PDB file of C-alpha atoms in Angstrom:
ATOM      1  CA  MET A   1     -23.239  11.125  12.619  1.00 42.00           C
ATOM      2  CA  ASP A   2     -26.569  12.535  13.733  1.00 41.00           C
ATOM      3  CA  THR A   3     -29.608  10.577  12.677  1.00 42.00           C
ATOM      4  CA  ALA A   4     -33.037  12.089  12.284  1.00 40.00           C
ATOM      5  CA  ARG A   5     -35.392  11.116  15.075  1.00 39.00           C
ATOM      6  CA  PRO A   6     -39.044  10.461  14.234  1.00 37.00           C
ATOM      7  CA  ALA A   7     -41.463  13.165  15.309  1.00 35.00           C
ATOM      8  CA  THR A   8     -43.236  12.311  18.538  1.00 38.00           C
ATOM      9  CA  ARG A   9     -46.691  13.409  19.544  1.00 41.00           C
ATOM     10  CA  ARG A  10     -46.422  16.058  22.219  1.00 42.00           C
ATOM     11  CA  ARG A  11     -48.397  15.519  25.353  1.00 42.00           C
ATOM     12  CA  GLY A  12     -49.322  17.901  28.119  1.00 40.00           C
ATOM     13  CA  ARG A  13     -50.376  16.884  31.557  1.00 46.00           C
ATOM     14  CA  PRO A  14     -51.542  13.284  32.008  1.00 45.00           C
ATOM     15  CA  GLY A  15     -55.102  12.898  30.770  1.00 50.00           C
ATOM     16  CA  HIS A  16     -54.905  15.993  28.574  1.00 69.00           C
ATOM     17  CA  ASP A  17     -53.651  14.778  25.224  1.00 86.00           C
ATOM     18  CA  LEU A  18     -54.777  16.262  21.928  1.00 92.00           C
ATOM     19  CA  ASP A  19     -57.919  14.101  21.755  1.00 93.00           C
ATOM     20  CA  ALA A  20     -59.026  15.323  25.183  1.00 93.00           C
ATOM     21  CA  VAL A  21     -58.394  18.930  24.193  1.00 95.00           C
ATOM     22  CA  LEU A  22     -60.357  18.507  20.968  1.00 96.00           C
ATOM     23  CA  ALA A  23     -63.277  16.801  22.710  1.00 96.00           C
ATOM     24  CA  ALA A  24     -63.521  19.602  25.282  1.00 96.00           C
ATOM     25  CA  ALA A  25     -63.369  22.274  22.588  1.00 97.00           C
ATOM     26  CA  VAL A  26     -66.097  20.636  20.494  1.00 98.00           C
ATOM     27  CA  ARG A  27     -68.409  20.356  23.508  1.00 97.00           C
ATOM     28  CA  LEU A  28     -67.969  24.066  24.162  1.00 97.00           C
ATOM     29  CA  PHE A  29     -68.352  25.045  20.502  1.00 97.00           C
ATOM     30  CA  ASN A  30     -71.653  23.175  20.374  1.00 97.00           C
ATOM     31  CA  ALA A  31     -72.912  24.501  23.700  1.00 96.00           C
ATOM     32  CA  ARG A  32     -71.852  28.151  23.429  1.00 96.00           C
ATOM     33  CA  GLY A  33     -71.094  28.642  19.753  1.00 95.00           C
ATOM     34  CA  TYR A  34     -67.679  28.825  18.140  1.00 95.00           C
ATOM     35  CA  ASP A  35     -67.439  32.626  18.199  1.00 94.00           C
ATOM     36  CA  ALA A  36     -68.446  32.822  21.866  1.00 96.00           C
ATOM     37  CA  THR A  37     -65.858  30.259  22.993  1.00 97.00           C
ATOM     38  CA  SER A  38     -62.343  31.394  23.852  1.00 96.00           C
ATOM     39  CA  MET A  39     -59.139  29.450  24.331  1.00 96.00           C
ATOM     40  CA  PHE A  40     -59.387  30.423  28.003  1.00 96.00           C
ATOM     41  CA  ASP A  41     -62.777  28.677  28.146  1.00 97.00           C
ATOM     42  CA  VAL A  42     -61.284  25.488  26.704  1.00 96.00           C
ATOM     43  CA  ALA A  43     -58.357  25.594  29.107  1.00 95.00           C
ATOM     44  CA  GLU A  44     -60.675  26.211  32.050  1.00 95.00           C
ATOM     45  CA  ALA A  45     -62.895  23.267  31.061  1.00 95.00           C
ATOM     46  CA  LEU A  46     -59.825  21.021  31.065  1.00 94.00           C
ATOM     47  CA  GLY A  47     -58.428  22.462  34.281  1.00 93.00           C
ATOM     48  CA  ILE A  48     -55.193  23.536  32.616  1.00 93.00           C
ATOM     49  CA  THR A  49     -53.523  26.842  31.808  1.00 92.00           C
ATOM     50  CA  LYS A  50     -53.718  28.554  28.424  1.00 93.00           C
ATOM     51  CA  SER A  51     -49.983  28.039  27.968  1.00 92.00           C
ATOM     52  CA  THR A  52     -50.472  24.309  28.397  1.00 92.00           C
ATOM     53  CA  LEU A  53     -53.323  24.410  25.900  1.00 93.00           C
ATOM     54  CA  TYR A  54     -51.129  26.161  23.339  1.00 93.00           C
ATOM     55  CA  HIS A  55     -48.662  23.310  23.779  1.00 90.00           C
ATOM     56  CA  HIS A  56     -51.184  21.199  21.829  1.00 91.00           C
ATOM     57  CA  VAL A  57     -52.660  23.595  19.245  1.00 94.00           C
ATOM     58  CA  SER A  58     -51.919  26.961  17.690  1.00 94.00           C
ATOM     59  CA  GLY A  59     -55.354  28.373  18.358  1.00 94.00           C
ATOM     60  CA  LYS A  60     -59.116  28.061  18.212  1.00 95.00           C
ATOM     61  CA  GLU A  61     -59.256  27.873  14.412  1.00 96.00           C
ATOM     62  CA  GLN A  62     -57.026  24.796  14.391  1.00 96.00           C
ATOM     63  CA  LEU A  63     -59.400  23.112  16.835  1.00 97.00           C
ATOM     64  CA  LEU A  64     -62.337  23.897  14.550  1.00 97.00           C
ATOM     65  CA  ALA A  65     -60.478  22.540  11.510  1.00 97.00           C
ATOM     66  CA  MET A  66     -59.590  19.321  13.306  1.00 97.00           C
ATOM     67  CA  ALA A  67     -63.150  18.896  14.546  1.00 97.00           C
ATOM     68  CA  VAL A  68     -64.937  19.305  11.213  1.00 97.00           C
ATOM     69  CA  ASP A  69     -62.317  17.148   9.498  1.00 97.00           C
ATOM     70  CA  ARG A  70     -63.042  14.387  12.016  1.00 97.00           C
ATOM     71  CA  ALA A  71     -66.684  14.423  10.911  1.00 97.00           C
ATOM     72  CA  VAL A  72     -66.106  14.672   7.147  1.00 97.00           C
ATOM     73  CA  ASP A  73     -63.305  12.114   7.197  1.00 97.00           C
ATOM     74  CA  GLY A  74     -65.733   9.590   8.662  1.00 97.00           C
ATOM     75  CA  LEU A  75     -68.163  10.103   5.785  1.00 97.00           C
ATOM     76  CA  PHE A  76     -65.472   9.725   3.141  1.00 97.00           C
ATOM     77  CA  GLU A  77     -64.136   6.614   4.854  1.00 97.00           C
ATOM     78  CA  ALA A  78     -67.633   5.135   4.644  1.00 97.00           C
ATOM     79  CA  ALA A  79     -67.871   6.103   0.963  1.00 96.00           C
ATOM     80  CA  THR A  80     -64.523   4.478   0.183  1.00 96.00           C
ATOM     81  CA  GLN A  81     -65.551   1.254   1.893  1.00 95.00           C
ATOM     82  CA  VAL A  82     -68.811   1.194  -0.079  1.00 96.00           C
ATOM     83  CA  GLN A  83     -67.139   1.916  -3.428  1.00 91.00           C
ATOM     84  CA  ASP A  84     -64.930  -1.149  -2.995  1.00 86.00           C
ATOM     85  CA  GLN A  85     -67.942  -3.459  -2.720  1.00 92.00           C
ATOM     86  CA  GLN A  86     -68.720  -5.663  -5.729  1.00 93.00           C
ATOM     87  CA  THR A  87     -72.474  -5.240  -5.773  1.00 96.00           C
ATOM     88  CA  THR A  88     -75.217  -3.082  -7.300  1.00 96.00           C
ATOM     89  CA  ALA A  89     -75.298   0.694  -6.988  1.00 96.00           C
ATOM     90  CA  THR A  90     -78.582   0.423  -5.096  1.00 95.00           C
ATOM     91  CA  VAL A  91     -77.062  -1.824  -2.454  1.00 96.00           C
ATOM     92  CA  ARG A  92     -74.003   0.421  -2.229  1.00 97.00           C
ATOM     93  CA  LEU A  93     -76.235   3.471  -1.756  1.00 97.00           C
ATOM     94  CA  GLN A  94     -78.154   1.726   1.003  1.00 96.00           C
ATOM     95  CA  GLU A  95     -74.897   0.708   2.640  1.00 97.00           C
ATOM     96  CA  LEU A  96     -73.543   4.253   2.436  1.00 98.00           C
ATOM     97  CA  VAL A  97     -76.623   5.581   4.201  1.00 97.00           C
ATOM     98  CA  ARG A  98     -76.324   2.868   6.862  1.00 97.00           C
ATOM     99  CA  ARG A  99     -72.627   3.523   7.455  1.00 97.00           C
ATOM    100  CA  SER A 100     -73.199   7.285   7.558  1.00 97.00           C
ATOM    101  CA  VAL A 101     -75.680   6.839  10.399  1.00 97.00           C
ATOM    102  CA  LEU A 102     -73.041   4.840  12.259  1.00 97.00           C
ATOM    103  CA  VAL A 103     -70.476   7.609  11.663  1.00 97.00           C
ATOM    104  CA  LEU A 104     -72.929  10.153  13.031  1.00 96.00           C
ATOM    105  CA  ALA A 105     -73.608   8.053  16.128  1.00 95.00           C
ATOM    106  CA  GLU A 106     -69.900   7.490  16.760  1.00 96.00           C
ATOM    107  CA  ARG A 107     -68.858  11.105  16.098  1.00 96.00           C
ATOM    108  CA  LEU A 108     -72.078  12.830  17.132  1.00 96.00           C
ATOM    109  CA  GLU A 109     -70.591  16.014  18.571  1.00 96.00           C
ATOM    110  CA  PHE A 110     -68.217  16.433  15.627  1.00 97.00           C
ATOM    111  CA  VAL A 111     -71.012  15.975  13.059  1.00 97.00           C
ATOM    112  CA  THR A 112     -73.234  18.354  15.035  1.00 96.00           C
ATOM    113  CA  LEU A 113     -70.536  21.016  14.778  1.00 97.00           C
ATOM    114  CA  LEU A 114     -70.013  20.325  11.068  1.00 96.00           C
ATOM    115  CA  LEU A 115     -73.706  20.892  10.348  1.00 95.00           C
ATOM    116  CA  ARG A 116     -73.526  24.302  12.053  1.00 94.00           C
ATOM    117  CA  VAL A 117     -70.736  25.574   9.812  1.00 93.00           C
ATOM    118  CA  HIS A 118     -71.822  28.422   7.505  1.00 92.00           C
ATOM    119  CA  GLY A 119     -68.641  29.393   5.677  1.00 90.00           C
ATOM    120  CA  ASN A 120     -67.686  32.377   7.830  1.00 90.00           C
ATOM    121  CA  SER A 121     -63.962  31.605   7.674  1.00 93.00           C
ATOM    122  CA  GLU A 122     -61.461  29.812   5.471  1.00 95.00           C
ATOM    123  CA  VAL A 123     -61.740  26.732   7.680  1.00 95.00           C
ATOM    124  CA  GLU A 124     -65.526  26.721   7.411  1.00 96.00           C
ATOM    125  CA  GLN A 125     -65.403  27.270   3.642  1.00 97.00           C
ATOM    126  CA  HIS A 126     -63.078  24.279   3.302  1.00 96.00           C
ATOM    127  CA  ALA A 127     -65.475  22.155   5.356  1.00 96.00           C
ATOM    128  CA  LEU A 128     -68.409  23.212   3.159  1.00 96.00           C
ATOM    129  CA  ALA A 129     -66.418  22.385   0.028  1.00 97.00           C
ATOM    130  CA  ARG A 130     -65.758  18.894   1.357  1.00 96.00           C
ATOM    131  CA  ARG A 131     -69.455  18.485   2.165  1.00 96.00           C
ATOM    132  CA  ARG A 132     -70.340  19.465  -1.402  1.00 96.00           C
ATOM    133  CA  GLU A 133     -67.831  16.926  -2.677  1.00 97.00           C
ATOM    134  CA  PHE A 134     -69.516  14.239  -0.588  1.00 97.00           C
ATOM    135  CA  ASP A 135     -72.963  15.360  -1.784  1.00 97.00           C
ATOM    136  CA  ALA A 136     -71.784  15.017  -5.393  1.00 97.00           C
ATOM    137  CA  LEU A 137     -70.568  11.503  -4.660  1.00 97.00           C
ATOM    138  CA  VAL A 138     -73.968  10.536  -3.240  1.00 97.00           C
ATOM    139  CA  THR A 139     -75.772  12.132  -6.176  1.00 98.00           C
ATOM    140  CA  GLU A 140     -73.696  10.103  -8.630  1.00 97.00           C
ATOM    141  CA  LEU A 141     -74.499   6.921  -6.731  1.00 97.00           C
ATOM    142  CA  VAL A 142     -78.208   7.782  -6.896  1.00 97.00           C
ATOM    143  CA  LYS A 143     -77.896   8.226 -10.676  1.00 97.00           C
ATOM    144  CA  GLN A 144     -76.260   4.807 -10.995  1.00 96.00           C
ATOM    145  CA  ALA A 145     -78.988   3.195  -8.886  1.00 96.00           C
ATOM    146  CA  GLN A 146     -81.643   4.819 -11.065  1.00 96.00           C
ATOM    147  CA  ALA A 147     -79.914   3.675 -14.263  1.00 97.00           C
ATOM    148  CA  GLU A 148     -79.926   0.057 -13.140  1.00 95.00           C
ATOM    149  CA  GLY A 149     -83.602   0.278 -12.141  1.00 94.00           C
ATOM    150  CA  GLY A 150     -83.038  -0.160  -8.426  1.00 93.00           C
ATOM    151  CA  ILE A 151     -84.730   3.054  -7.356  1.00 92.00           C
ATOM    152  CA  ARG A 152     -87.364   5.204  -9.016  1.00 90.00           C
ATOM    153  CA  ALA A 153     -86.186   7.438 -11.844  1.00 92.00           C
ATOM    154  CA  ASP A 154     -88.843  10.158 -11.485  1.00 91.00           C
ATOM    155  CA  VAL A 155     -86.917  11.837  -8.660  1.00 92.00           C
ATOM    156  CA  ASP A 156     -84.103  14.298  -9.334  1.00 96.00           C
ATOM    157  CA  PRO A 157     -80.845  12.583  -8.213  1.00 97.00           C
ATOM    158  CA  ALA A 158     -79.499  15.624  -6.364  1.00 97.00           C
ATOM    159  CA  THR A 159     -82.830  16.104  -4.595  1.00 96.00           C
ATOM    160  CA  ALA A 160     -82.925  12.425  -3.616  1.00 94.00           C
ATOM    161  CA  ALA A 161     -79.365  12.661  -2.272  1.00 96.00           C
ATOM    162  CA  ARG A 162     -80.205  15.727  -0.186  1.00 95.00           C
ATOM    163  CA  LEU A 163     -83.361  14.141   1.191  1.00 94.00           C
ATOM    164  CA  LEU A 164     -81.560  10.915   2.082  1.00 94.00           C
ATOM    165  CA  PHE A 165     -78.863  12.723   4.006  1.00 95.00           C
ATOM    166  CA  GLY A 166     -81.320  15.228   5.391  1.00 94.00           C
ATOM    167  CA  MET A 167     -82.865  12.235   7.134  1.00 94.00           C
ATOM    168  CA  VAL A 168     -79.456  11.043   8.315  1.00 96.00           C
ATOM    169  CA  ASN A 169     -78.388  14.490   9.529  1.00 95.00           C
ATOM    170  CA  SER A 170     -81.669  15.020  11.379  1.00 94.00           C
ATOM    171  CA  LEU A 171     -80.444  12.518  13.938  1.00 94.00           C
ATOM    172  CA  VAL A 172     -78.167  15.146  15.491  1.00 94.00           C
ATOM    173  CA  GLY A 173     -81.277  16.826  16.879  1.00 92.00           C
ATOM    174  CA  TRP A 174     -82.538  13.859  18.869  1.00 92.00           C
ATOM    175  CA  TYR A 175     -80.205  10.868  18.814  1.00 92.00           C
ATOM    176  CA  ARG A 176     -78.605   9.823  22.082  1.00 88.00           C
ATOM    177  CA  PRO A 177     -77.117   6.398  22.892  1.00 86.00           C
ATOM    178  CA  GLU A 178     -80.039   5.582  25.197  1.00 87.00           C
ATOM    179  CA  ARG A 179     -82.467   6.085  22.288  1.00 87.00           C
ATOM    180  CA  GLY A 180     -81.345   2.854  20.647  1.00 89.00           C
ATOM    181  CA  HIS A 181     -78.385   0.936  19.278  1.00 93.00           C
ATOM    182  CA  PRO A 182     -76.763   2.685  16.285  1.00 94.00           C
ATOM    183  CA  GLU A 183     -77.111  -0.419  14.109  1.00 95.00           C
ATOM    184  CA  THR A 184     -80.850  -0.551  14.838  1.00 94.00           C
ATOM    185  CA  ILE A 185     -81.278   3.152  14.074  1.00 94.00           C
ATOM    186  CA  ALA A 186     -79.269   2.772  10.860  1.00 95.00           C
ATOM    187  CA  ALA A 187     -81.393  -0.169   9.693  1.00 94.00           C
ATOM    188  CA  THR A 188     -84.574   1.816  10.376  1.00 92.00           C
ATOM    189  CA  VAL A 189     -83.339   4.824   8.392  1.00 94.00           C
ATOM    190  CA  VAL A 190     -82.407   2.631   5.420  1.00 94.00           C
ATOM    191  CA  ARG A 191     -85.732   0.806   5.490  1.00 92.00           C
ATOM    192  CA  LEU A 192     -87.828   3.967   5.684  1.00 90.00           C
ATOM    193  CA  ALA A 193     -85.782   5.822   3.085  1.00 90.00           C
ATOM    194  CA  PHE A 194     -85.577   3.119   0.457  1.00 90.00           C
ATOM    195  CA  ASP A 195     -89.109   1.823   0.760  1.00 86.00           C
ATOM    196  CA  GLY A 196     -90.071   5.276  -0.475  1.00 72.00           C
ATOM    197  CA  LEU A 197     -87.546   5.268  -3.317  1.00 66.00           C
ATOM    198  CA  ARG A 198     -88.076   1.830  -4.793  1.00 67.00           C
ATOM    199  CA  THR A 199     -89.217   1.505  -8.383  1.00 66.00           C
ATOM    200  CA  ILE A 200     -93.003   1.781  -8.663  1.00 59.00           C
ATOM    201  CA  ASP A 201     -94.858  -1.095 -10.334  1.00 61.00           C
ATOM    202  CA  THR A 202     -97.217   0.856 -12.629  1.00 56.00           C
ATOM    203  CA  THR A 203     -99.396  -2.222 -13.179  1.00 55.00           C
ATOM    204  CA  ASP A 204    -100.345  -2.070  -9.516  1.00 46.00           C
ATOM    205  CA  ASP A 205    -101.352   1.574  -9.924  1.00 47.00           C
ATOM    206  CA  GLN A 206    -103.431   0.765 -12.979  1.00 47.00           C
ATOM    207  CA  GLY A 207    -105.170  -2.028 -11.136  1.00 44.00           C
ATOM    208  CA  VAL A 208    -106.136   0.303  -8.343  1.00 39.00           C
ATOM    209  CA  GLN A 209    -107.486   2.880 -10.818  1.00 45.00           C
ATOM    210  CA  GLU A 210    -109.560   0.227 -12.628  1.00 48.00           C
ATOM    211  CA  GLU A 211    -111.088  -0.934  -9.358  1.00 47.00           C
ATOM    212  CA  GLN A 212    -112.096   2.640  -8.590  1.00 46.00           C
TER     213      GLN A 212
END
C-alpha cells in the first residue's frame, strides 16, 4: 500500500535555496525598486538561470509577499511575546518598542521594503492591512498604559503609537551594524521615547511658575 510521503523543501543549485533567492530579491527591490526589478535581474544576481529561479518561486509577486511577511511576522512575534508577560501595560509597551528595534536590526532589508509598500497590488494591500492591525495593537497598549497612569494621558493614543513607531522605523534610514549594537540602540530608543511620555508631576510645574 502506498504511503504518503511528507513534502520536502525543493532546492536548486547548492547555495541557492529559497532564503538565498529571497535575500537577493529584497536587495534588488530596495536598490532598484520593485517595479524596475525583473525575475531575470534576480536570477542574474544569483548567477542562475530563470528556469532555476522559477524552481523556487512562481514569480516576483510571491517574492514580495514573502519579504513583507518576513518583516510583519517579526513584529507580531514580538507583540505576542510581550502580551504573555505578567507586568504593567507601560512595561509591556516599552518592551514592545525595544523588541521591535531588534526585529528591525535583524531584518533590516525586509523592514525597509515593507515601509516602501504603498498598496499598489493585492500583496501590498495585504501588507498594509497587517501594518494597520499592528498599529491598532500598539494603540490599545498605549491606552492601557495611560489608564494605569504609567504614561501621560494628554496625548492621543493613536498619535502616541504612530510617533513611537515613527521613531523605530526611522532607523531604516541610518542604522547599520557598525553604528552600534542593536540592544544598545533599542535601549536608547526606549529611554528617549518614554522619558517624553511619562506622567507629568503638575506640582513641579506649579513650583516653577511660582518661582517665576
